[in-house]
Short mmCIF file of C-alpha atoms (C1' of nucleotides) in Angstrom, two decimals:
data_model
loop_
_atom_site.label_atom_id
_atom_site.label_comp_id
_atom_site.label_asym_id
_atom_site.label_seq_id
_atom_site.Cartn_x
_atom_site.Cartn_y
_atom_site.Cartn_z
CA MET A 79 44.19 90.92 103.77
CA THR A 80 44.30 93.49 106.10
CA GLU A 81 47.71 92.18 107.50
CA ALA A 82 49.99 93.23 104.78
CA ALA A 83 49.89 93.68 100.87
CA ALA A 84 52.08 91.41 98.88
CA ALA A 85 54.29 93.98 97.16
CA VAL A 86 55.54 95.97 99.55
CA PRO A 87 59.06 94.23 100.67
CA ALA A 88 59.23 93.47 104.20
CA ARG A 89 60.11 95.88 106.35
CA ARG A 90 63.20 95.41 108.59
CA PRO A 91 63.32 94.86 112.32
CA ARG A 92 61.83 98.15 113.26
CA GLY A 93 64.79 100.96 112.88
CA ARG A 94 68.19 100.52 113.80
CA PRO A 95 69.55 99.76 117.44
CA ARG A 96 68.85 102.56 119.39
CA LYS A 97 71.25 103.45 121.98
CA PRO A 98 70.65 103.81 126.08
CA PRO A 99 68.76 107.08 126.43
CA GLU A 100 71.56 109.05 127.95
CA ALA A 101 73.42 108.58 125.16
CA GLN A 102 71.07 110.47 123.43
CA ASP A 103 71.16 114.07 124.78
CA GLU A 104 72.10 117.34 122.31
CA GLY A 105 75.12 117.09 121.74
CA ASN A 106 76.18 113.87 122.66
CA ARG A 107 76.14 112.23 119.04
CA ARG A 108 78.53 115.36 118.28
CA GLN A 109 80.77 114.59 120.65
CA GLU A 110 80.38 110.54 119.74
CA LEU A 111 81.45 111.30 116.14
CA LEU A 112 84.62 113.82 117.69
CA HIS A 113 86.31 111.27 119.51
CA ALA A 114 85.41 108.65 116.60
CA ALA A 115 87.36 110.73 113.90
CA ALA A 116 89.89 111.29 116.99
CA ARG A 117 90.25 108.12 117.36
CA LEU A 118 90.26 106.80 113.76
CA PHE A 119 92.98 110.10 112.22
CA ARG A 120 95.26 108.98 114.62
CA GLN A 121 94.96 105.36 113.49
CA LYS A 122 95.44 105.93 109.82
CA GLY A 123 95.53 109.52 109.66
CA PHE A 124 93.29 112.04 108.02
CA ALA A 125 93.02 111.43 104.31
CA ALA A 126 93.23 107.81 105.41
CA THR A 127 90.02 108.07 107.18
CA THR A 128 86.85 108.07 105.62
CA THR A 129 83.52 109.55 106.62
CA ARG A 130 82.32 106.43 106.59
CA ASP A 131 84.66 104.96 109.31
CA ILE A 132 83.89 107.63 111.33
CA ALA A 133 79.89 107.15 111.09
CA ALA A 134 79.97 103.99 111.42
CA ALA A 135 82.02 104.13 114.53
CA ALA A 136 79.45 106.94 116.10
CA GLY A 137 76.82 104.23 114.88
CA MET A 138 75.02 106.38 112.02
CA ARG A 139 74.83 105.89 108.42
CA SER A 140 77.20 107.47 105.90
CA GLY A 141 75.44 110.92 105.41
CA SER A 142 74.87 111.50 108.83
CA PRO A 143 78.46 113.25 110.10
CA PHE A 144 76.97 116.14 108.06
CA TYR A 145 74.49 116.90 109.35
CA HIS A 146 76.97 117.69 112.52
CA PHE A 147 79.85 118.88 110.75
CA GLU A 148 79.88 121.15 107.15
CA ASN A 149 82.40 118.86 106.02
CA LYS A 150 85.50 116.38 106.24
CA ALA A 151 87.77 119.10 107.25
CA ALA A 152 85.59 120.40 109.89
CA LEU A 153 85.82 117.42 111.77
CA LEU A 154 89.47 117.78 111.57
CA PHE A 155 90.03 120.86 112.90
CA ALA A 156 86.99 120.79 115.47
CA VAL A 157 89.07 117.70 117.31
CA MET A 158 92.25 120.36 116.80
CA GLU A 159 90.35 122.62 118.68
CA GLN A 160 88.72 121.03 121.35
CA GLY A 161 92.10 119.51 122.15
CA MET A 162 94.12 122.35 122.52
CA ARG A 163 91.46 123.64 124.81
CA ALA A 164 91.64 120.91 127.14
CA ALA A 165 95.35 121.38 127.05
CA LEU A 166 94.74 125.01 127.97
CA GLN A 167 92.80 123.80 130.79
CA ILE A 168 94.98 121.13 132.15
CA GLN A 169 97.50 123.41 131.77
CA ALA A 170 96.58 125.99 133.83
CA THR A 171 94.72 123.89 136.65
CA ALA A 172 98.43 122.90 137.49
CA LEU A 173 100.07 126.11 136.87
CA GLN A 174 97.61 127.18 139.98
CA ALA A 175 98.89 124.59 142.22
CA VAL A 176 102.35 126.49 142.32
CA PRO A 177 102.84 129.39 143.63
CA PRO A 178 104.36 132.13 141.54
CA GLU A 179 107.26 133.03 143.48
CA ALA A 180 108.42 129.08 143.40
CA ALA A 181 111.70 128.22 141.69
CA PRO A 182 111.28 128.48 138.09
CA ASP A 183 112.15 123.98 138.62
CA ALA A 184 109.22 123.83 140.56
CA ARG A 185 107.37 125.70 137.93
CA LEU A 186 109.24 123.45 134.84
CA ARG A 187 108.19 120.20 136.56
CA THR A 188 104.41 121.23 136.69
CA LEU A 189 104.74 122.77 132.96
CA VAL A 190 106.02 118.96 132.23
CA ARG A 191 103.40 116.87 133.95
CA ALA A 192 100.73 118.84 133.01
CA HIS A 193 102.21 118.45 129.38
CA PHE A 194 102.32 114.46 129.73
CA ASP A 195 98.82 115.02 131.22
CA VAL A 196 97.52 116.50 127.94
CA LEU A 197 99.86 114.16 125.36
CA LEU A 198 99.08 110.68 126.73
CA GLY A 199 96.46 111.24 129.21
CA ALA A 200 92.67 109.35 129.37
CA GLY A 201 91.05 110.82 125.99
CA SER A 202 94.32 111.09 124.48
CA ASP A 203 93.77 110.66 120.86
CA PHE A 204 92.63 114.73 119.92
CA ILE A 205 96.82 116.37 120.67
CA PRO A 206 98.60 113.76 118.79
CA VAL A 207 96.08 114.22 115.76
CA MET A 208 96.84 117.93 116.39
CA LEU A 209 100.91 116.73 116.33
CA TYR A 210 100.52 114.67 112.96
CA GLU A 211 97.98 116.07 110.60
CA TRP A 212 99.20 119.72 110.79
CA ARG A 213 99.40 119.72 107.39
CA SER A 214 96.22 118.62 106.53
CA LEU A 215 94.82 122.47 107.73
CA SER A 216 93.90 124.75 105.29
CA ALA A 217 96.04 127.95 106.11
CA ALA A 218 92.45 129.69 107.87
CA GLN A 219 92.31 126.95 109.93
CA ARG A 220 96.03 126.48 111.26
CA ALA A 221 95.75 130.56 111.95
CA GLY A 222 92.67 129.11 114.23
CA ILE A 223 94.95 126.59 116.30
CA ALA A 224 98.33 128.58 116.18
CA ARG A 225 96.30 130.91 118.50
CA LEU A 226 95.98 128.21 120.90
CA GLN A 227 99.10 126.69 120.71
CA ARG A 228 100.82 130.02 121.29
CA GLN A 229 99.07 130.68 124.33
CA TYR A 230 99.67 127.14 125.68
CA GLU A 231 103.69 127.65 124.45
CA ASP A 232 103.67 131.47 126.46
CA ALA A 233 103.24 129.41 129.73
CA TRP A 234 106.46 127.73 128.42
CA ALA A 235 108.86 130.81 127.95
CA ASP A 236 108.14 132.81 130.61
CA THR A 237 109.86 129.10 132.92
CA LEU A 238 112.41 128.99 130.22
CA GLN A 239 113.94 132.27 130.43
CA ALA A 240 114.06 132.13 134.10
CA LEU A 241 115.74 129.15 133.92
CA ALA A 242 118.14 130.01 132.02
CA ALA A 243 118.57 133.48 133.31
CA ALA A 244 119.52 131.39 136.64
CA GLY A 245 121.92 129.48 134.27
CA ARG A 246 119.82 126.07 135.28
CA VAL A 247 119.21 125.35 131.97
CA GLN A 248 122.47 126.54 129.56
CA ALA A 249 121.07 126.36 125.94
CA ASP A 250 119.14 129.41 124.54
CA ALA A 251 115.56 129.67 126.16
CA HIS A 252 113.82 129.24 122.16
CA ILE A 253 115.95 126.54 121.92
CA ALA A 254 114.83 124.63 124.75
CA ARG A 255 111.42 125.37 124.78
CA LEU A 256 111.33 123.58 120.96
CA MET A 257 113.68 120.46 121.97
CA MET A 258 111.90 119.59 125.18
CA LEU A 259 108.25 120.44 123.78
CA GLY A 260 109.62 117.68 120.93
CA ALA A 261 111.48 115.28 123.28
CA LEU A 262 107.53 115.09 125.14
CA ASN A 263 105.91 115.37 122.14
CA TRP A 264 107.54 112.16 120.99
CA SER A 265 106.77 110.18 123.88
CA VAL A 266 103.34 109.65 121.42
CA GLN A 267 104.96 107.42 119.85
CA TRP A 268 106.68 105.03 122.01
CA TYR A 269 104.52 105.12 125.64
CA LYS A 270 102.56 102.61 126.20
CA PRO A 271 100.29 102.74 129.30
CA LYS A 272 99.92 99.87 131.78
CA LYS A 273 103.50 99.02 130.60
CA GLY A 274 106.54 100.08 131.76
CA ALA A 275 106.58 103.72 133.35
CA SER A 276 104.01 106.10 134.98
CA LEU A 277 103.61 109.52 133.84
CA ASP A 278 105.44 110.64 136.70
CA ASP A 279 108.25 108.43 135.78
CA LEU A 280 108.49 109.87 132.73
CA CYS A 281 108.36 113.43 134.24
CA ASP A 282 111.00 111.94 136.77
CA GLN A 283 113.03 111.33 133.68
CA ALA A 284 112.52 114.37 131.60
CA MET A 285 113.63 116.70 134.22
CA GLN A 286 117.07 114.99 135.22
CA LEU A 287 117.61 114.92 131.32
CA PHE A 288 116.36 119.09 131.32
CA ALA A 289 117.67 120.23 134.43
CA PRO A 290 119.45 117.58 136.25
CA GLN A 291 119.81 118.30 140.44
CA ARG A 292 123.40 119.55 140.72
CA ARG A 293 125.15 116.99 142.67
CA PRO A 294 126.02 117.57 146.71
CA ARG A 295 129.65 118.37 146.19
CA MET B 158 95.54 109.55 48.41
CA THR B 159 98.97 108.42 49.40
CA GLU B 160 99.53 110.95 52.04
CA ALA B 161 96.45 110.48 54.87
CA ALA B 162 93.14 109.06 55.16
CA ALA B 163 90.64 111.48 56.49
CA ALA B 164 89.25 109.34 58.63
CA VAL B 165 92.86 109.27 60.80
CA PRO B 166 92.53 111.84 63.62
CA ALA B 167 95.62 114.35 63.25
CA ARG B 168 98.81 112.84 65.07
CA ARG B 169 99.66 115.50 68.45
CA PRO B 170 103.11 117.38 68.18
CA ARG B 171 104.81 113.87 67.42
CA GLY B 172 105.33 113.18 71.55
CA ARG B 173 106.33 114.30 74.58
CA PRO B 174 109.56 117.00 75.07
CA ARG B 175 112.06 114.02 75.67
CA LYS B 176 114.39 114.84 79.09
CA PRO B 177 117.95 116.00 78.31
CA PRO B 178 119.93 112.56 77.31
CA GLU B 179 121.93 112.12 80.65
CA ALA B 180 118.72 112.42 82.94
CA GLN B 181 117.35 108.96 81.02
CA ASP B 182 119.85 106.68 82.02
CA GLU B 183 118.66 103.36 83.82
CA GLY B 184 117.44 103.98 87.50
CA ASN B 185 117.40 108.03 86.80
CA ARG B 186 113.41 107.74 86.25
CA ARG B 187 113.37 105.28 89.18
CA GLN B 188 115.37 107.93 91.05
CA GLU B 189 113.49 110.78 89.91
CA LEU B 190 110.25 109.18 90.83
CA LEU B 191 111.43 108.04 94.38
CA HIS B 192 112.34 111.63 95.54
CA ALA B 193 109.14 113.66 93.76
CA ALA B 194 107.29 110.85 96.03
CA ALA B 195 108.97 112.11 99.13
CA ARG B 196 108.76 115.31 98.73
CA LEU B 197 105.27 114.69 98.30
CA PHE B 198 104.42 112.64 100.77
CA ARG B 199 106.22 114.89 103.09
CA GLN B 200 104.53 117.74 101.75
CA LYS B 201 100.44 116.46 101.10
CA GLY B 202 101.35 112.72 103.52
CA PHE B 203 101.02 109.55 102.05
CA ALA B 204 97.42 109.08 101.29
CA ALA B 205 96.64 112.27 99.69
CA THR B 206 99.33 111.97 97.34
CA THR B 207 97.78 110.49 94.36
CA THR B 208 100.17 108.54 92.15
CA ARG B 209 99.35 110.84 89.14
CA ASP B 210 100.80 113.57 91.24
CA ILE B 211 104.17 111.58 91.52
CA ALA B 212 104.18 110.80 88.11
CA ALA B 213 103.11 114.90 86.83
CA ALA B 214 106.19 115.93 89.19
CA ALA B 215 108.57 113.03 87.38
CA GLY B 216 107.35 114.43 84.10
CA MET B 217 105.66 110.85 83.47
CA ARG B 218 101.59 109.82 82.83
CA SER B 219 99.53 108.61 85.28
CA GLY B 220 100.53 104.52 84.37
CA SER B 221 103.88 104.64 84.43
CA PRO B 222 104.78 105.06 87.68
CA PHE B 223 104.08 101.23 87.54
CA TYR B 224 106.17 100.01 85.48
CA HIS B 225 109.54 101.40 88.43
CA PHE B 226 107.23 100.09 91.23
CA GLU B 227 104.73 97.59 92.18
CA ASN B 228 101.88 99.62 93.34
CA LYS B 229 102.04 102.72 95.32
CA ALA B 230 102.50 101.36 98.83
CA ALA B 231 105.73 99.84 97.48
CA LEU B 232 106.70 103.50 96.80
CA LEU B 233 106.43 104.36 100.34
CA PHE B 234 108.67 101.73 101.46
CA ALA B 235 111.12 102.61 98.90
CA VAL B 236 111.44 106.08 100.21
CA MET B 237 111.49 104.90 103.79
CA GLU B 238 114.25 102.32 102.68
CA GLN B 239 116.60 104.91 100.92
CA GLY B 240 116.23 107.05 103.77
CA MET B 241 117.44 104.81 106.68
CA ARG B 242 119.56 103.59 103.76
CA ALA B 243 121.45 107.00 103.58
CA ALA B 244 121.29 107.75 107.05
CA LEU B 245 122.65 104.58 108.22
CA GLN B 246 126.20 105.73 106.22
CA ILE B 247 125.71 109.22 107.31
CA GLN B 248 125.42 108.26 111.20
CA ALA B 249 128.49 105.60 109.97
CA THR B 250 131.24 107.97 108.41
CA ALA B 251 130.44 110.45 110.95
CA LEU B 252 131.74 108.24 113.71
CA GLN B 253 134.57 107.12 111.92
CA ALA B 254 136.23 110.15 112.57
CA VAL B 255 135.50 109.90 116.14
CA PRO B 256 137.85 107.21 117.87
CA PRO B 257 136.26 104.64 120.21
CA GLU B 258 138.30 105.66 123.27
CA ALA B 259 136.93 109.35 122.75
CA ALA B 260 135.09 111.26 125.93
CA PRO B 261 131.40 109.66 125.01
CA ASP B 262 130.88 113.68 125.19
CA ALA B 263 132.62 113.46 121.71
CA ARG B 264 130.65 110.45 120.73
CA LEU B 265 127.17 112.12 121.57
CA ARG B 266 128.38 115.19 119.71
CA THR B 267 129.16 113.30 116.52
CA LEU B 268 125.60 111.74 116.85
CA VAL B 269 123.82 114.81 117.51
CA ARG B 270 125.55 116.32 114.09
CA ALA B 271 124.93 113.33 112.34
CA HIS B 272 121.63 113.17 113.22
CA PHE B 273 120.87 116.83 112.33
CA ASP B 274 122.21 115.76 108.61
CA VAL B 275 119.97 113.32 108.28
CA LEU B 276 117.13 115.14 109.69
CA LEU B 277 117.39 118.50 107.77
CA GLY B 278 120.16 118.01 105.44
CA ALA B 279 120.50 118.28 101.46
CA GLY B 280 117.67 116.16 100.24
CA SER B 281 115.99 115.93 103.37
CA ASP B 282 112.13 114.40 101.99
CA PHE B 283 112.99 110.93 103.22
CA ILE B 284 113.39 110.51 106.96
CA PRO B 285 110.75 112.94 107.44
CA VAL B 286 108.30 111.33 105.20
CA MET B 287 109.57 107.64 107.72
CA LEU B 288 109.10 109.94 110.78
CA TYR B 289 105.53 110.73 109.67
CA GLU B 290 103.97 108.18 107.43
CA TRP B 291 104.83 104.82 109.76
CA ARG B 292 101.37 104.31 110.77
CA SER B 293 100.67 103.68 106.47
CA LEU B 294 103.00 100.91 106.22
CA SER B 295 101.89 97.20 106.24
CA ALA B 296 102.60 95.09 109.10
CA ALA B 297 105.64 93.59 106.93
CA GLN B 298 107.18 96.42 105.58
CA ARG B 299 107.60 98.07 109.22
CA ALA B 300 109.91 94.93 110.39
CA GLY B 301 112.05 95.76 106.96
CA ILE B 302 112.33 99.47 108.14
CA ALA B 303 112.70 98.37 111.98
CA ARG B 304 115.68 96.64 111.04
CA LEU B 305 117.07 99.41 109.82
CA GLN B 306 116.18 101.61 112.93
CA ARG B 307 116.97 99.90 115.32
CA GLN B 308 120.86 99.54 113.39
CA TYR B 309 120.92 103.28 113.65
CA GLU B 310 119.40 103.62 116.85
CA ASP B 311 122.29 101.04 118.77
CA ALA B 312 124.56 103.20 117.87
CA TRP B 313 123.02 105.59 120.06
CA ALA B 314 122.40 103.18 123.12
CA ASP B 315 126.13 102.46 123.75
CA THR B 316 126.96 105.99 123.90
CA LEU B 317 124.09 106.75 126.15
CA GLN B 318 125.17 103.80 128.48
CA ALA B 319 128.53 105.59 128.96
CA LEU B 320 127.47 109.07 129.90
CA ALA B 321 125.22 107.86 132.16
CA ALA B 322 127.72 105.52 133.45
CA ALA B 323 129.97 108.76 133.72
CA GLY B 324 127.02 110.72 135.39
CA ARG B 325 127.19 112.59 132.81
CA VAL B 326 123.58 112.05 132.24
CA GLN B 327 121.52 111.25 135.20
CA ALA B 328 118.17 110.08 132.81
CA ASP B 329 118.16 106.11 132.44
CA ALA B 330 119.86 105.23 129.23
CA HIS B 331 116.69 103.95 127.45
CA ILE B 332 114.49 106.84 128.50
CA ALA B 333 117.69 109.58 127.41
CA ARG B 334 117.50 108.23 124.00
CA LEU B 335 113.98 108.65 123.38
CA MET B 336 113.74 111.84 124.87
CA MET B 337 117.41 113.10 122.86
CA LEU B 338 115.84 111.22 119.38
CA GLY B 339 112.35 113.04 119.96
CA ALA B 340 113.74 116.45 120.24
CA LEU B 341 116.10 116.17 117.49
CA ASN B 342 113.31 114.53 115.16
CA TRP B 343 110.94 117.55 116.42
CA SER B 344 113.04 120.00 114.39
CA VAL B 345 111.67 118.91 111.24
CA GLN B 346 109.11 120.36 112.35
CA TRP B 347 110.38 124.01 112.79
CA TYR B 348 113.93 124.56 111.30
CA LYS B 349 114.35 126.50 108.43
CA PRO B 350 117.37 126.40 106.81
CA LYS B 351 118.65 130.04 105.41
CA LYS B 352 116.95 131.61 108.41
CA GLY B 353 118.82 131.80 111.43
CA ALA B 354 120.55 128.75 113.19
CA SER B 355 122.61 126.48 111.48
CA LEU B 356 122.97 122.88 112.49
CA ASP B 357 126.16 123.00 114.02
CA ASP B 358 124.36 126.31 115.99
CA LEU B 359 122.20 123.22 116.74
CA CYS B 360 124.17 120.87 117.84
CA ASP B 361 126.02 123.10 120.04
CA GLN B 362 122.44 123.83 121.96
CA ALA B 363 121.59 120.27 122.16
CA MET B 364 124.38 119.60 123.77
CA GLN B 365 124.10 122.48 125.85
CA LEU B 366 120.88 120.88 126.90
CA PHE B 367 121.42 117.43 127.20
CA ALA B 368 125.02 117.18 128.14
CA PRO B 369 125.43 121.07 129.73
CA GLN B 370 129.82 121.36 130.71
CA ARG B 371 130.07 121.77 133.67
CA ARG B 372 130.16 124.88 135.35
CA PRO B 373 134.60 126.21 136.15
CA ARG B 374 134.25 126.55 139.97
"C1'" DC C 239 107.08 103.88 79.19
"C1'" DC C 240 102.32 105.21 76.94
"C1'" DT C 241 96.94 104.78 75.99
"C1'" DA C 242 92.83 103.99 76.78
"C1'" DC C 243 90.20 102.35 80.48
"C1'" DC C 244 87.83 100.11 83.98
"C1'" DG C 245 85.67 98.85 88.92
"C1'" DA C 246 85.40 100.72 93.18
"C1'" DT C 247 85.45 104.27 96.86
"C1'" DC C 248 85.10 108.41 98.48
"C1'" DG C 249 82.85 113.77 99.81
"C1'" DG C 250 78.67 115.80 99.35
"C1'" DT C 251 73.46 116.25 98.89
"C1'" DA C 252 68.82 116.22 98.39
"C1'" DG C 253 64.55 115.56 100.48
"C1'" DG C 254 62.34 113.93 103.88
"C1'" DC D 140 69.54 111.78 111.26
"C1'" DC D 141 68.76 108.23 107.10
"C1'" DT D 142 67.37 106.84 102.23
"C1'" DA D 143 69.18 107.06 98.12
"C1'" DC D 144 71.94 109.09 95.05
"C1'" DC D 145 75.39 111.59 91.93
"C1'" DG D 146 80.01 113.43 90.20
"C1'" DA D 147 84.58 113.02 90.64
"C1'" DT D 148 88.98 110.70 91.27
"C1'" DC D 149 92.23 107.10 92.32
"C1'" DG D 150 95.30 103.25 92.33
"C1'" DG D 151 96.18 99.77 88.71
"C1'" DT D 152 96.21 97.06 83.95
"C1'" DA D 153 96.22 95.19 79.31
"C1'" DG D 154 98.54 95.68 75.69
"C1'" DG D 155 101.42 97.76 72.83
#
DNA sequence: CCTACCGATCGGTAGG
DNA sequence: CCTACCGATCGGTAGG
């Protein structure tokens, strides 16, 4: 009778399956939650995604996400914030490669190309969630994300002013920015990687539409 | 003891407030539900809107929407379907005014103007719901709405082919359609009526961006 | 179209 | 990060 007491229910197979050690580092579980949340929020929407869905996708039990995030809303905010910070970095890095004295055309092309990376590049669920779930944010959260968005769009404003001043874009610079970003943002609805155009192709097409090369006379 | 038995609880004040008679006609309550649903689905999203919200907005009790619609999903589908049918009618009516032999520029302008009406005109919640809540549809529902969307977009395809063939638009006709519609669709995110540009102004700006007039030499 | 109601689910928490 | 749990809400229904 040393082995076990009959009344004690048999233990389950010794805990849950362990993750490989390199996945257990400090903030990695938080990142796993964020990626799972971004994917699910994009696929099903914020309200239709349960915290249980997210926990399961990250290999946790239902209560565990609340160890990393105060509540579901904080998860949404974190997805958008991380998405915008990555976007700002992609944009800044791209702009470093084009000298400030370059033609505004070249600057626009760089912005368009970077934006396709932001929207459609690897790990591209974060920004689509932001584009889709704005209404699910509280007023305070919106203000926080809007600050980052303004920073991102300011880079466009300068370039479009220059293009408008040069007559390379005939529409009003402000409206042109809204419409160009809209045209690009919409691509998250229809673009399928691996099938058809590359991001470079898309960038070429967008440039031809928005600021076509003047034909040789 | 003819008047009442003491154990019977007092009746409430004789039913709920009645609507004016012209609002009680046959299908009007259904339409009220649809409009309430469209407004709420747009504002809060499908999943975050409860059937109780919709019932209350239409002046009904919580169970009553299910007298008009089989379930919540059917309400969403009906909103989108009605939105697309109205859109097709707006587009067709607009195109009747432009002769088929007109320049493709004129046809494009008509399509753009009609699309702004569809997106931003009176009672404009139905199409934004469609743009935002696609993922909330079942596969069968998607197929039904997609049929109507194809019909709507076919009018664009012809015109853009003609513009591309004439060299008035340099981008590929298919991509141009996606990007133009994206640019316009995005306006539901930022356009505020009564403040700033009219729909005619927007149309002018869009045309200048997508198919600018050639400058006088 | 209302009343009264049900079963299921969900966000979140206490305590370890 | 798990276990065990709670209160609230929600879509939907029976029966009138």
